């Protein structure tokens, strides 16, 4: 089973700042990694697929990078609606599908 | 537009059973693999099960294998999760999720659409 480790657990930033979230895989997942955003009481929303491709309707301030075992989600300039929990997820080797434990992005 | 609507959640006792349903619309349900993903209160996401579009392949997480059964009715665009021998640690919101998001395979587990979730809790 591929384990995904996200860091930091919590990130405290202000609107307008740049956010950098990390996801590390226990073995290579190539580029088969996605990022999701989840707000309280809502289902997750797909932001990024295949490490660096934005899903339909996702603003350009969201970008993904990385391959192999190290991945990054960057939000270039935080909007108030971006404060949420973010999860990475791999599909390189499944079952099982695995998610990271999440990074909570909170307002400073 | 694509919609996934779960139903069937509720309060159960340890050892009990429950069947969740997920009604799909807005896409050709019979062409896509479907998944269940759960989230315990205050915790992260855990993948639970997968069923191929034609039911020929099913996968389960180790934590539910032998207790949960995924199935589908393509004529009624509905996905199911039969949950038996329920345990307190199965308490969670259960989401159905459409597979094949931005993939060449309609089974691939990138989830481009999710339901709103069905809550399964235990009575003390």
mmCIF file of N, CA, C and O in Angstrom, chain A:
data_model
loop_
_atom_site.group_PDB
_atom_site.id
_atom_site.type_symbol
_atom_site.label_atom_id
_atom_site.label_comp_id
_atom_site.label_asym_id
_atom_site.label_seq_id
_atom_site.Cartn_x
_atom_site.Cartn_y
_atom_site.Cartn_z
ATOM 1 N N UNK A 1 0.831 -1.191 0.000
ATOM 2 C CA UNK A 1 0.000 0.000 0.000
ATOM 3 C C UNK A 1 0.870 1.245 0.000
ATOM 4 O O UNK A 1 1.828 1.353 0.769
ATOM 5 N N UNK A 2 0.531 2.180 -0.869
ATOM 6 C CA UNK A 2 1.285 3.434 -0.939
ATOM 7 C C UNK A 2 0.753 4.397 0.112
ATOM 8 O O UNK A 2 -0.447 4.688 0.161
ATOM 9 N N UNK A 3 1.650 4.879 0.946
ATOM 10 C CA UNK A 3 1.291 5.831 1.993
ATOM 11 C C UNK A 3 1.639 7.233 1.511
ATOM 12 O O UNK A 3 2.747 7.479 1.001
ATOM 13 N N UNK A 4 0.689 8.138 1.664
ATOM 14 C CA UNK A 4 0.892 9.547 1.318
ATOM 15 C C UNK A 4 0.965 10.361 2.596
ATOM 16 O O UNK A 4 0.077 10.264 3.454
ATOM 17 N N UNK A 5 2.010 11.154 2.728
ATOM 18 C CA UNK A 5 2.213 11.969 3.915
ATOM 19 C C UNK A 5 2.182 13.444 3.529
ATOM 20 O O UNK A 5 2.997 13.887 2.709
ATOM 21 N N UNK A 6 1.239 14.183 4.106
ATOM 22 C CA UNK A 6 1.085 15.593 3.780
ATOM 23 C C UNK A 6 1.708 16.462 4.873
ATOM 24 O O UNK A 6 1.683 16.122 6.053
ATOM 25 N N UNK A 7 2.261 17.571 4.441
ATOM 26 C CA UNK A 7 2.813 18.536 5.389
ATOM 27 C C UNK A 7 2.615 19.949 4.857
ATOM 28 O O UNK A 7 2.561 20.156 3.638
ATOM 29 N N UNK A 8 2.447 20.929 5.789
ATOM 30 C CA UNK A 8 2.262 20.687 7.223
ATOM 31 C C UNK A 8 0.856 20.189 7.517
ATOM 32 O O UNK A 8 0.015 20.171 6.611
ATOM 33 N N UNK A 9 0.585 19.822 8.752
ATOM 34 C CA UNK A 9 -0.767 19.414 9.124
ATOM 35 C C UNK A 9 -1.710 20.604 9.090
ATOM 36 O O UNK A 9 -2.865 20.487 8.682
ATOM 37 N N UNK A 10 -1.221 21.746 9.545
ATOM 38 C CA UNK A 10 -1.982 22.990 9.547
ATOM 39 C C UNK A 10 -1.094 24.107 9.028
ATOM 40 O O UNK A 10 0.094 24.180 9.357
ATOM 41 N N UNK A 11 -1.677 24.949 8.197
ATOM 42 C CA UNK A 11 -0.965 26.090 7.620
ATOM 43 C C UNK A 11 -1.796 27.336 7.888
ATOM 44 O O UNK A 11 -2.968 27.383 7.496
ATOM 45 N N UNK A 12 -1.210 28.302 8.567
ATOM 46 C CA UNK A 12 -1.916 29.539 8.919
ATOM 47 C C UNK A 12 -1.370 30.685 8.078
ATOM 48 O O UNK A 12 -0.198 31.056 8.208
ATOM 49 N N UNK A 13 -2.213 31.234 7.233
ATOM 50 C CA UNK A 13 -1.808 32.302 6.327
ATOM 51 C C UNK A 13 -2.916 33.339 6.239
ATOM 52 O O UNK A 13 -4.061 33.103 6.660
ATOM 53 N N UNK A 14 -2.585 34.465 5.638
ATOM 54 C CA UNK A 14 -3.555 35.540 5.455
ATOM 55 C C UNK A 14 -3.995 35.605 4.000
ATOM 56 O O UNK A 14 -3.229 35.194 3.100
ATOM 57 N N UNK A 15 -5.192 36.121 3.741
ATOM 58 C CA UNK A 15 -5.609 36.336 2.350
ATOM 59 C C UNK A 15 -4.566 37.144 1.593
ATOM 60 O O UNK A 15 -3.972 38.087 2.130
ATOM 61 N N UNK A 16 -4.333 36.763 0.357
ATOM 62 C CA UNK A 16 -3.339 37.417 -0.474
ATOM 63 C C UNK A 16 -1.975 36.754 -0.428
ATOM 64 O O UNK A 16 -1.155 36.977 -1.343
ATOM 65 N N UNK A 17 -1.724 35.960 0.593
ATOM 66 C CA UNK A 17 -0.444 35.263 0.699
ATOM 67 C C UNK A 17 -0.433 34.029 -0.205
ATOM 68 O O UNK A 17 -1.456 33.554 -0.675
ATOM 69 N N UNK A 18 0.775 33.499 -0.367
ATOM 70 C CA UNK A 18 0.986 32.303 -1.178
ATOM 71 C C UNK A 18 1.020 31.084 -0.264
ATOM 72 O O UNK A 18 1.673 31.105 0.785
ATOM 73 N N UNK A 19 0.318 30.027 -0.666
ATOM 74 C CA UNK A 19 0.285 28.791 0.122
ATOM 75 C C UNK A 19 1.003 27.681 -0.640
ATOM 76 O O UNK A 19 0.783 27.501 -1.853
ATOM 77 N N UNK A 20 1.816 26.936 0.091
ATOM 78 C CA UNK A 20 2.525 25.800 -0.496
ATOM 79 C C UNK A 20 2.276 24.570 0.372
ATOM 80 O O UNK A 20 2.664 24.536 1.544
ATOM 81 N N UNK A 21 1.606 23.578 -0.189
ATOM 82 C CA UNK A 21 1.259 22.351 0.515
ATOM 83 C C UNK A 21 2.030 21.206 -0.126
ATOM 84 O O UNK A 21 2.149 21.139 -1.349
ATOM 85 N N UNK A 22 2.494 20.289 0.712
ATOM 86 C CA UNK A 22 3.325 19.188 0.232
ATOM 87 C C UNK A 22 2.668 17.831 0.443
ATOM 88 O O UNK A 22 1.906 17.637 1.394
ATOM 89 N N UNK A 23 3.004 16.894 -0.427
ATOM 90 C CA UNK A 23 2.533 15.523 -0.350
ATOM 91 C C UNK A 23 3.689 14.625 -0.773
ATOM 92 O O UNK A 23 4.236 14.810 -1.865
ATOM 93 N N UNK A 24 4.051 13.699 0.094
ATOM 94 C CA UNK A 24 5.148 12.779 -0.212
ATOM 95 C C UNK A 24 4.623 11.347 -0.213
ATOM 96 O O UNK A 24 3.932 10.929 0.715
ATOM 97 N N UNK A 25 4.964 10.596 -1.259
ATOM 98 C CA UNK A 25 4.535 9.207 -1.384
ATOM 99 C C UNK A 25 5.629 8.256 -0.916
ATOM 100 O O UNK A 25 6.814 8.537 -1.082
ATOM 101 N N UNK A 26 5.202 7.120 -0.351
ATOM 102 C CA UNK A 26 6.160 6.142 0.172
ATOM 103 C C UNK A 26 6.906 5.401 -0.940
ATOM 104 O O UNK A 26 7.935 4.778 -0.688
ATOM 105 N N UNK A 27 6.375 5.450 -2.147
ATOM 106 C CA UNK A 27 7.068 4.947 -3.325
ATOM 107 C C UNK A 27 6.551 5.723 -4.521
ATOM 108 O O UNK A 27 5.531 6.410 -4.420
ATOM 109 N N UNK A 28 7.226 5.621 -5.625
ATOM 110 C CA UNK A 28 6.860 6.443 -6.777
ATOM 111 C C UNK A 28 5.436 6.186 -7.241
ATOM 112 O O UNK A 28 5.001 5.034 -7.353
ATOM 113 N N UNK A 29 4.723 7.270 -7.497
ATOM 114 C CA UNK A 29 3.390 7.194 -8.091
ATOM 115 C C UNK A 29 3.393 7.847 -9.477
ATOM 116 O O UNK A 29 2.333 8.164 -10.031
ATOM 117 N N UNK A 30 4.602 8.061 -10.017
ATOM 118 C CA UNK A 30 4.738 8.738 -11.302
ATOM 119 C C UNK A 30 4.037 10.101 -11.218
ATOM 120 O O UNK A 30 4.323 10.871 -10.301
ATOM 121 N N UNK A 31 3.088 10.358 -12.100
ATOM 122 C CA UNK A 31 2.319 11.601 -12.011
ATOM 123 C C UNK A 31 0.860 11.334 -11.654
ATOM 124 O O UNK A 31 -0.003 12.199 -11.842
ATOM 125 N N UNK A 32 0.588 10.147 -11.151
ATOM 126 C CA UNK A 32 -0.790 9.730 -10.892
ATOM 127 C C UNK A 32 -1.288 10.213 -9.539
ATOM 128 O O UNK A 32 -1.640 9.421 -8.650
ATOM 129 N N UNK A 33 -1.309 11.520 -9.375
ATOM 130 C CA UNK A 33 -1.687 12.124 -8.105
ATOM 131 C C UNK A 33 -2.700 13.225 -8.327
ATOM 132 O O UNK A 33 -2.604 13.988 -9.285
ATOM 133 N N UNK A 34 -3.668 13.282 -7.424
ATOM 134 C CA UNK A 34 -4.703 14.305 -7.467
ATOM 135 C C UNK A 34 -4.718 15.086 -6.159
ATOM 136 O O UNK A 34 -4.252 14.601 -5.124
ATOM 137 N N UNK A 35 -5.283 16.284 -6.243
ATOM 138 C CA UNK A 35 -5.516 17.120 -5.060
ATOM 139 C C UNK A 35 -7.001 17.448 -4.986
ATOM 140 O O UNK A 35 -7.631 17.753 -6.001
ATOM 141 N N UNK A 36 -7.534 17.410 -3.760
ATOM 142 C CA UNK A 36 -8.921 17.744 -3.499
ATOM 143 C C UNK A 36 -8.993 18.823 -2.430
ATOM 144 O O UNK A 36 -8.153 18.879 -1.530
ATOM 145 N N UNK A 37 -10.038 19.624 -2.524
ATOM 146 C CA UNK A 37 -10.352 20.624 -1.508
ATOM 147 C C UNK A 37 -11.651 20.210 -0.829
ATOM 148 O O UNK A 37 -12.603 19.797 -1.506
ATOM 149 N N UNK A 38 -11.684 20.324 0.494
ATOM 150 C CA UNK A 38 -12.924 20.023 1.208
ATOM 151 C C UNK A 38 -13.220 21.120 2.223
ATOM 152 O O UNK A 38 -12.390 21.434 3.068
ATOM 153 N N UNK A 39 -14.416 21.669 2.103
ATOM 154 C CA UNK A 39 -14.896 22.666 3.058
ATOM 155 C C UNK A 39 -15.835 21.990 4.049
ATOM 156 O O UNK A 39 -16.421 20.950 3.731
ATOM 157 N N UNK A 40 -16.013 22.578 5.234
ATOM 158 C CA UNK A 40 -16.845 21.936 6.263
ATOM 159 C C UNK A 40 -18.250 21.627 5.757
ATOM 160 O O UNK A 40 -18.899 22.464 5.131
ATOM 161 N N UNK A 41 -18.680 20.392 6.003
ATOM 162 C CA UNK A 41 -20.017 19.978 5.626
ATOM 163 C C UNK A 41 -20.207 19.703 4.153
ATOM 164 O O UNK A 41 -21.340 19.457 3.708
ATOM 165 N N UNK A 42 -19.139 19.746 3.386
ATOM 166 C CA UNK A 42 -19.237 19.522 1.944
ATOM 167 C C UNK A 42 -18.410 18.304 1.531
ATOM 168 O O UNK A 42 -17.491 17.877 2.227
ATOM 169 N N UNK A 43 -18.765 17.779 0.357
ATOM 170 C CA UNK A 43 -17.956 16.719 -0.235
ATOM 171 C C UNK A 43 -16.658 17.300 -0.782
ATOM 172 O O UNK A 43 -16.575 18.497 -1.069
ATOM 173 N N UNK A 44 -15.642 16.475 -0.921
ATOM 174 C CA UNK A 44 -14.411 16.966 -1.553
ATOM 175 C C UNK A 44 -14.656 17.401 -2.996
ATOM 176 O O UNK A 44 -15.595 16.933 -3.649
ATOM 177 N N UNK A 45 -13.795 18.285 -3.468
ATOM 178 C CA UNK A 45 -13.855 18.761 -4.855
ATOM 179 C C UNK A 45 -12.496 18.529 -5.488
ATOM 180 O O UNK A 45 -11.464 18.897 -4.909
ATOM 181 N N UNK A 46 -12.495 17.935 -6.671
ATOM 182 C CA UNK A 46 -11.246 17.685 -7.394
ATOM 183 C C UNK A 46 -10.685 18.999 -7.915
ATOM 184 O O UNK A 46 -11.359 19.733 -8.630
ATOM 185 N N UNK A 47 -9.433 19.284 -7.545
ATOM 186 C CA UNK A 47 -8.753 20.492 -8.014
ATOM 187 C C UNK A 47 -7.759 20.193 -9.135
ATOM 188 O O UNK A 47 -7.740 20.845 -10.172
ATOM 189 N N UNK A 48 -6.894 19.226 -8.868
ATOM 190 C CA UNK A 48 -5.755 18.916 -9.730
ATOM 191 C C UNK A 48 -5.730 17.411 -9.982
ATOM 192 O O UNK A 48 -5.933 16.621 -9.060
ATOM 193 N N UNK A 49 -5.493 17.009 -11.237
ATOM 194 C CA UNK A 49 -5.310 15.604 -11.550
ATOM 195 C C UNK A 49 -3.999 15.428 -12.309
ATOM 196 O O UNK A 49 -3.481 16.385 -12.897
ATOM 197 N N UNK A 50 -3.477 14.215 -12.262
ATOM 198 C CA UNK A 50 -2.188 13.920 -12.903
ATOM 199 C C UNK A 50 -1.129 14.940 -12.513
ATOM 200 O O UNK A 50 -0.343 15.395 -13.346
ATOM 201 N N UNK A 51 -1.121 15.282 -11.246
ATOM 202 C CA UNK A 51 -0.110 16.105 -10.583
ATOM 203 C C UNK A 51 -0.149 17.588 -10.925
ATOM 204 O O UNK A 51 0.165 18.417 -10.063
ATOM 205 N N UNK A 52 -0.507 17.927 -12.152
ATOM 206 C CA UNK A 52 -0.339 19.331 -12.541
ATOM 207 C C UNK A 52 -1.464 19.893 -13.412
ATOM 208 O O UNK A 52 -1.341 21.035 -13.869
ATOM 209 N N UNK A 53 -2.503 19.130 -13.645
ATOM 210 C CA UNK A 53 -3.586 19.584 -14.515
ATOM 211 C C UNK A 53 -4.791 20.040 -13.692
ATOM 212 O O UNK A 53 -5.288 19.291 -12.849
ATOM 213 N N UNK A 54 -5.244 21.256 -13.963
ATOM 214 C CA UNK A 54 -6.412 21.758 -13.244
ATOM 215 C C UNK A 54 -7.687 21.122 -13.797
ATOM 216 O O UNK A 54 -7.865 21.013 -15.018
ATOM 217 N N UNK A 55 -8.563 20.752 -12.887
ATOM 218 C CA UNK A 55 -9.872 20.257 -13.291
ATOM 219 C C UNK A 55 -10.704 21.423 -13.830
ATOM 220 O O UNK A 55 -10.384 22.596 -13.601
ATOM 221 N N UNK A 56 -11.757 21.087 -14.520
ATOM 222 C CA UNK A 56 -12.620 22.094 -15.123
ATOM 223 C C UNK A 56 -13.164 23.062 -14.075
ATOM 224 O O UNK A 56 -13.661 22.640 -13.028
ATOM 225 N N UNK A 57 -13.039 24.348 -14.353
ATOM 226 C CA UNK A 57 -13.593 25.353 -13.471
ATOM 227 C C UNK A 57 -12.720 25.756 -12.303
ATOM 228 O O UNK A 57 -13.117 26.610 -11.510
ATOM 229 N N UNK A 58 -11.563 25.155 -12.181
ATOM 230 C CA UNK A 58 -10.670 25.487 -11.066
ATOM 231 C C UNK A 58 -9.855 26.729 -11.423
ATOM 232 O O UNK A 58 -9.232 26.775 -12.492
ATOM 233 N N UNK A 59 -9.845 27.722 -10.535
ATOM 234 C CA UNK A 59 -9.127 28.965 -10.850
ATOM 235 C C UNK A 59 -7.635 28.752 -11.073
ATOM 236 O O UNK A 59 -7.022 27.856 -10.491
ATOM 237 N N UNK A 60 -7.064 29.635 -11.861
ATOM 238 C CA UNK A 60 -5.653 29.527 -12.236
ATOM 239 C C UNK A 60 -4.705 29.748 -11.068
ATOM 240 O O UNK A 60 -3.513 29.424 -11.166
ATOM 241 N N UNK A 61 -5.207 30.292 -9.951
ATOM 242 C CA UNK A 61 -4.322 30.479 -8.793
ATOM 243 C C UNK A 61 -3.918 29.148 -8.164
ATOM 244 O O UNK A 61 -2.967 29.104 -7.377
ATOM 245 N N UNK A 62 -4.626 28.085 -8.503
ATOM 246 C CA UNK A 62 -4.264 26.749 -8.020
ATOM 247 C C UNK A 62 -3.335 26.089 -9.046
ATOM 248 O O UNK A 62 -3.660 26.011 -10.234
ATOM 249 N N UNK A 63 -2.209 25.587 -8.575
ATOM 250 C CA UNK A 63 -1.317 24.852 -9.468
ATOM 251 C C UNK A 63 -0.684 23.687 -8.726
ATOM 252 O O UNK A 63 -0.493 23.737 -7.509
ATOM 253 N N UNK A 64 -0.384 22.644 -9.473
ATOM 254 C CA UNK A 64 0.251 21.467 -8.900
ATOM 255 C C UNK A 64 1.540 21.157 -9.630
ATOM 256 O O UNK A 64 1.676 21.441 -10.821
ATOM 257 N N UNK A 65 2.465 20.564 -8.897
ATOM 258 C CA UNK A 65 3.734 20.182 -9.509
ATOM 259 C C UNK A 65 4.269 18.936 -8.825
ATOM 260 O O UNK A 65 3.784 18.528 -7.760
ATOM 261 N N UNK A 66 5.290 18.356 -9.460
ATOM 262 C CA UNK A 66 5.951 17.192 -8.878
ATOM 263 C C UNK A 66 5.736 15.941 -9.686
ATOM 264 O O UNK A 66 4.881 15.871 -10.578
ATOM 265 N N UNK A 67 6.540 14.938 -9.366
ATOM 266 C CA UNK A 67 6.400 13.608 -9.951
ATOM 267 C C UNK A 67 7.217 12.648 -9.105
ATOM 268 O O UNK A 67 8.095 13.074 -8.346
ATOM 269 N N UNK A 68 6.927 11.371 -9.240
ATOM 270 C CA UNK A 68 7.644 10.387 -8.440
ATOM 271 C C UNK A 68 7.098 10.314 -7.031
ATOM 272 O O UNK A 68 6.029 9.738 -6.809
ATOM 273 N N UNK A 69 7.814 10.889 -6.085
ATOM 274 C CA UNK A 69 7.384 10.808 -4.684
ATOM 275 C C UNK A 69 7.084 12.158 -4.037
ATOM 276 O O UNK A 69 6.544 12.177 -2.928
ATOM 277 N N UNK A 70 7.422 13.252 -4.681
ATOM 278 C CA UNK A 70 7.251 14.562 -4.052
ATOM 279 C C UNK A 70 6.396 15.490 -4.898
ATOM 280 O O UNK A 70 6.702 15.729 -6.074
ATOM 281 N N UNK A 71 5.346 16.014 -4.254
ATOM 282 C CA UNK A 71 4.357 16.808 -4.960
ATOM 283 C C UNK A 71 4.027 18.060 -4.156
ATOM 284 O O UNK A 71 4.121 18.068 -2.929
ATOM 285 N N UNK A 72 3.612 19.087 -4.886
ATOM 286 C CA UNK A 72 3.278 20.354 -4.257
ATOM 287 C C UNK A 72 2.006 20.920 -4.864
ATOM 288 O O UNK A 72 1.823 20.887 -6.085
ATOM 289 N N UNK A 73 1.137 21.429 -3.989
ATOM 290 C CA UNK A 73 -0.012 22.222 -4.414
ATOM 291 C C UNK A 73 0.273 23.657 -3.990
ATOM 292 O O UNK A 73 0.563 23.913 -2.814
ATOM 293 N N UNK A 74 0.198 24.558 -4.940
ATOM 294 C CA UNK A 74 0.446 25.965 -4.663
ATOM 295 C C UNK A 74 -0.806 26.777 -4.952
ATOM 296 O O UNK A 74 -1.443 26.597 -5.992
ATOM 297 N N UNK A 75 -1.141 27.652 -4.017
ATOM 298 C CA UNK A 75 -2.199 28.635 -4.239
ATOM 299 C C UNK A 75 -1.495 29.982 -4.249
ATOM 300 O O UNK A 75 -0.936 30.406 -3.239
ATOM 301 N N UNK A 76 -1.517 30.641 -5.391
ATOM 302 C CA UNK A 76 -0.626 31.782 -5.596
ATOM 303 C C UNK A 76 -0.982 32.980 -4.728
ATOM 304 O O UNK A 76 -0.098 33.663 -4.219
ATOM 305 N N UNK A 77 -2.264 33.248 -4.574
ATOM 306 C CA UNK A 77 -2.714 34.380 -3.767
ATOM 307 C C UNK A 77 -4.043 33.995 -3.141
ATOM 308 O O UNK A 77 -5.051 33.880 -3.837
ATOM 309 N N UNK A 78 -4.034 33.767 -1.843
ATOM 310 C CA UNK A 78 -5.192 33.174 -1.173
ATOM 311 C C UNK A 78 -6.406 34.095 -1.193
ATOM 312 O O UNK A 78 -6.328 35.283 -0.856
ATOM 313 N N UNK A 79 -7.537 33.516 -1.571
ATOM 314 C CA UNK A 79 -8.831 34.166 -1.465
ATOM 315 C C UNK A 79 -9.530 33.640 -0.209
ATOM 316 O O UNK A 79 -9.220 32.530 0.251
ATOM 317 N N UNK A 80 -10.463 34.389 0.339
ATOM 318 C CA UNK A 80 -11.147 33.922 1.562
ATOM 319 C C UNK A 80 -11.772 32.538 1.422
ATOM 320 O O UNK A 80 -11.798 31.765 2.385
ATOM 321 N N UNK A 81 -12.245 32.210 0.233
ATOM 322 C CA UNK A 81 -12.910 30.915 0.024
ATOM 323 C C UNK A 81 -11.933 29.747 -0.091
ATOM 324 O O UNK A 81 -12.356 28.593 -0.180
ATOM 325 N N UNK A 82 -10.633 30.024 -0.070
ATOM 326 C CA UNK A 82 -9.648 28.947 -0.211
ATOM 327 C C UNK A 82 -9.309 28.273 1.113
ATOM 328 O O UNK A 82 -8.622 27.247 1.121
ATOM 329 N N UNK A 83 -9.777 28.845 2.217
ATOM 330 C CA UNK A 83 -9.437 28.262 3.512
ATOM 331 C C UNK A 83 -10.304 27.027 3.729
ATOM 332 O O UNK A 83 -11.538 27.113 3.810
ATOM 333 N N UNK A 84 -9.635 25.889 3.784
ATOM 334 C CA UNK A 84 -10.305 24.587 3.737
ATOM 335 C C UNK A 84 -9.263 23.517 4.074
ATOM 336 O O UNK A 84 -8.119 23.838 4.421
ATOM 337 N N UNK A 85 -9.670 22.261 3.945
ATOM 338 C CA UNK A 85 -8.737 21.138 4.097
ATOM 339 C C UNK A 85 -8.416 20.595 2.708
ATOM 340 O O UNK A 85 -9.315 20.463 1.862
ATOM 341 N N UNK A 86 -7.165 20.277 2.487
ATOM 342 C CA UNK A 86 -6.705 19.780 1.198
ATOM 343 C C UNK A 86 -6.123 18.380 1.354
ATOM 344 O O UNK A 86 -5.347 18.120 2.277
ATOM 345 N N UNK A 87 -6.514 17.502 0.434
ATOM 346 C CA UNK A 87 -6.044 16.118 0.451
ATOM 347 C C UNK A 87 -5.364 15.779 -0.873
ATOM 348 O O UNK A 87 -5.849 16.169 -1.937
ATOM 349 N N UNK A 88 -4.277 15.032 -0.795
ATOM 350 C CA UNK A 88 -3.721 14.414 -1.993
ATOM 351 C C UNK A 88 -4.189 12.962 -2.054
ATOM 352 O O UNK A 88 -4.593 12.384 -1.033
ATOM 353 N N UNK A 89 -4.157 12.382 -3.256
ATOM 354 C CA UNK A 89 -4.657 11.017 -3.469
ATOM 355 C C UNK A 89 -3.922 10.408 -4.649
ATOM 356 O O UNK A 89 -3.698 11.083 -5.657
ATOM 357 N N UNK A 90 -3.550 9.132 -4.538
ATOM 358 C CA UNK A 90 -2.828 8.487 -5.632
ATOM 359 C C UNK A 90 -3.673 7.405 -6.290
ATOM 360 O O UNK A 90 -4.508 6.758 -5.644
ATOM 361 N N UNK A 91 -3.454 7.223 -7.591
ATOM 362 C CA UNK A 91 -4.127 6.141 -8.335
ATOM 363 C C UNK A 91 -3.093 5.293 -9.082
ATOM 364 O O UNK A 91 -3.436 4.506 -9.941
ATOM 365 N N UNK A 92 -1.832 5.452 -8.721
ATOM 366 C CA UNK A 92 -0.788 4.729 -9.441
ATOM 367 C C UNK A 92 -0.851 3.233 -9.192
ATOM 368 O O UNK A 92 -0.683 2.431 -10.117
ATOM 369 N N UNK A 93 -1.081 2.870 -7.938
ATOM 370 C CA UNK A 93 -1.099 1.464 -7.554
ATOM 371 C C UNK A 93 -2.305 1.258 -6.663
ATOM 372 O O UNK A 93 -2.302 1.653 -5.499
ATOM 373 N N UNK A 94 -3.322 0.641 -7.246
ATOM 374 C CA UNK A 94 -4.557 0.412 -6.474
ATOM 375 C C UNK A 94 -5.191 -0.882 -6.916
ATOM 376 O O UNK A 94 -4.973 -1.326 -8.046
ATOM 377 N N UNK A 95 -5.975 -1.581 -6.137
ATOM 378 C CA UNK A 95 -6.355 -1.149 -4.771
ATOM 379 C C UNK A 95 -5.225 -1.355 -3.785
ATOM 380 O O UNK A 95 -4.346 -2.173 -4.038
ATOM 381 N N UNK A 96 -5.233 -0.635 -2.639
ATOM 382 C CA UNK A 96 -6.258 0.352 -2.346
ATOM 383 C C UNK A 96 -5.910 1.724 -2.896
ATOM 384 O O UNK A 96 -4.729 2.046 -3.086
ATOM 385 N N UNK A 97 -6.932 2.516 -3.147
ATOM 386 C CA UNK A 97 -6.742 3.939 -3.378
ATOM 387 C C UNK A 97 -6.353 4.542 -2.037
ATOM 388 O O UNK A 97 -6.928 4.187 -1.007
ATOM 389 N N UNK A 98 -5.379 5.431 -2.014
ATOM 390 C CA UNK A 98 -4.963 6.032 -0.742
ATOM 391 C C UNK A 98 -4.956 7.552 -0.838
ATOM 392 O O UNK A 98 -4.669 8.129 -1.888
ATOM 393 N N UNK A 99 -5.305 8.152 0.311
ATOM 394 C CA UNK A 99 -5.313 9.593 0.480
ATOM 395 C C UNK A 99 -4.271 9.980 1.522
ATOM 396 O O UNK A 99 -3.976 9.192 2.435
ATOM 397 N N UNK A 100 -3.763 11.198 1.413
ATOM 398 C CA UNK A 100 -3.000 11.759 2.509
ATOM 399 C C UNK A 100 -3.924 12.113 3.655
ATOM 400 O O UNK A 100 -5.149 12.083 3.522
ATOM 401 N N UNK A 101 -3.347 12.466 4.778
ATOM 402 C CA UNK A 101 -4.142 12.734 5.980
ATOM 403 C C UNK A 101 -4.736 14.135 5.985
ATOM 404 O O UNK A 101 -5.554 14.451 6.854
ATOM 405 N N UNK A 102 -4.326 14.953 5.022
ATOM 406 C CA UNK A 102 -4.913 16.284 4.886
ATOM 407 C C UNK A 102 -4.052 17.398 5.462
ATOM 408 O O UNK A 102 -3.305 17.199 6.426
ATOM 409 N N UNK A 103 -4.166 18.553 4.861
ATOM 410 C CA UNK A 103 -3.581 19.797 5.388
ATOM 411 C C UNK A 103 -4.710 20.796 5.571
ATOM 412 O O UNK A 103 -5.455 21.063 4.628
ATOM 413 N N UNK A 104 -4.812 21.313 6.788
ATOM 414 C CA UNK A 104 -5.826 22.322 7.073
ATOM 415 C C UNK A 104 -5.218 23.695 6.823
ATOM 416 O O UNK A 104 -4.206 24.057 7.449
ATOM 417 N N UNK A 105 -5.821 24.443 5.925
ATOM 418 C CA UNK A 105 -5.374 25.802 5.608
ATOM 419 C C UNK A 105 -6.311 26.755 6.334
ATOM 420 O O UNK A 105 -7.506 26.816 6.033
ATOM 421 N N UNK A 106 -5.771 27.468 7.319
ATOM 422 C CA UNK A 106 -6.606 28.330 8.148
ATOM 423 C C UNK A 106 -6.165 29.781 8.054
ATOM 424 O O UNK A 106 -5.010 30.093 7.706
ATOM 425 N N UNK A 107 -7.099 30.656 8.366
ATOM 426 C CA UNK A 107 -6.830 32.095 8.306
ATOM 427 C C UNK A 107 -6.008 32.505 9.518
ATOM 428 O O UNK A 107 -6.353 32.185 10.660
ATOM 429 N N UNK A 108 -4.943 33.234 9.239
ATOM 430 C CA UNK A 108 -4.066 33.700 10.306
ATOM 431 C C UNK A 108 -4.654 34.943 10.955
ATOM 432 O O UNK A 108 -5.132 35.838 10.223
#
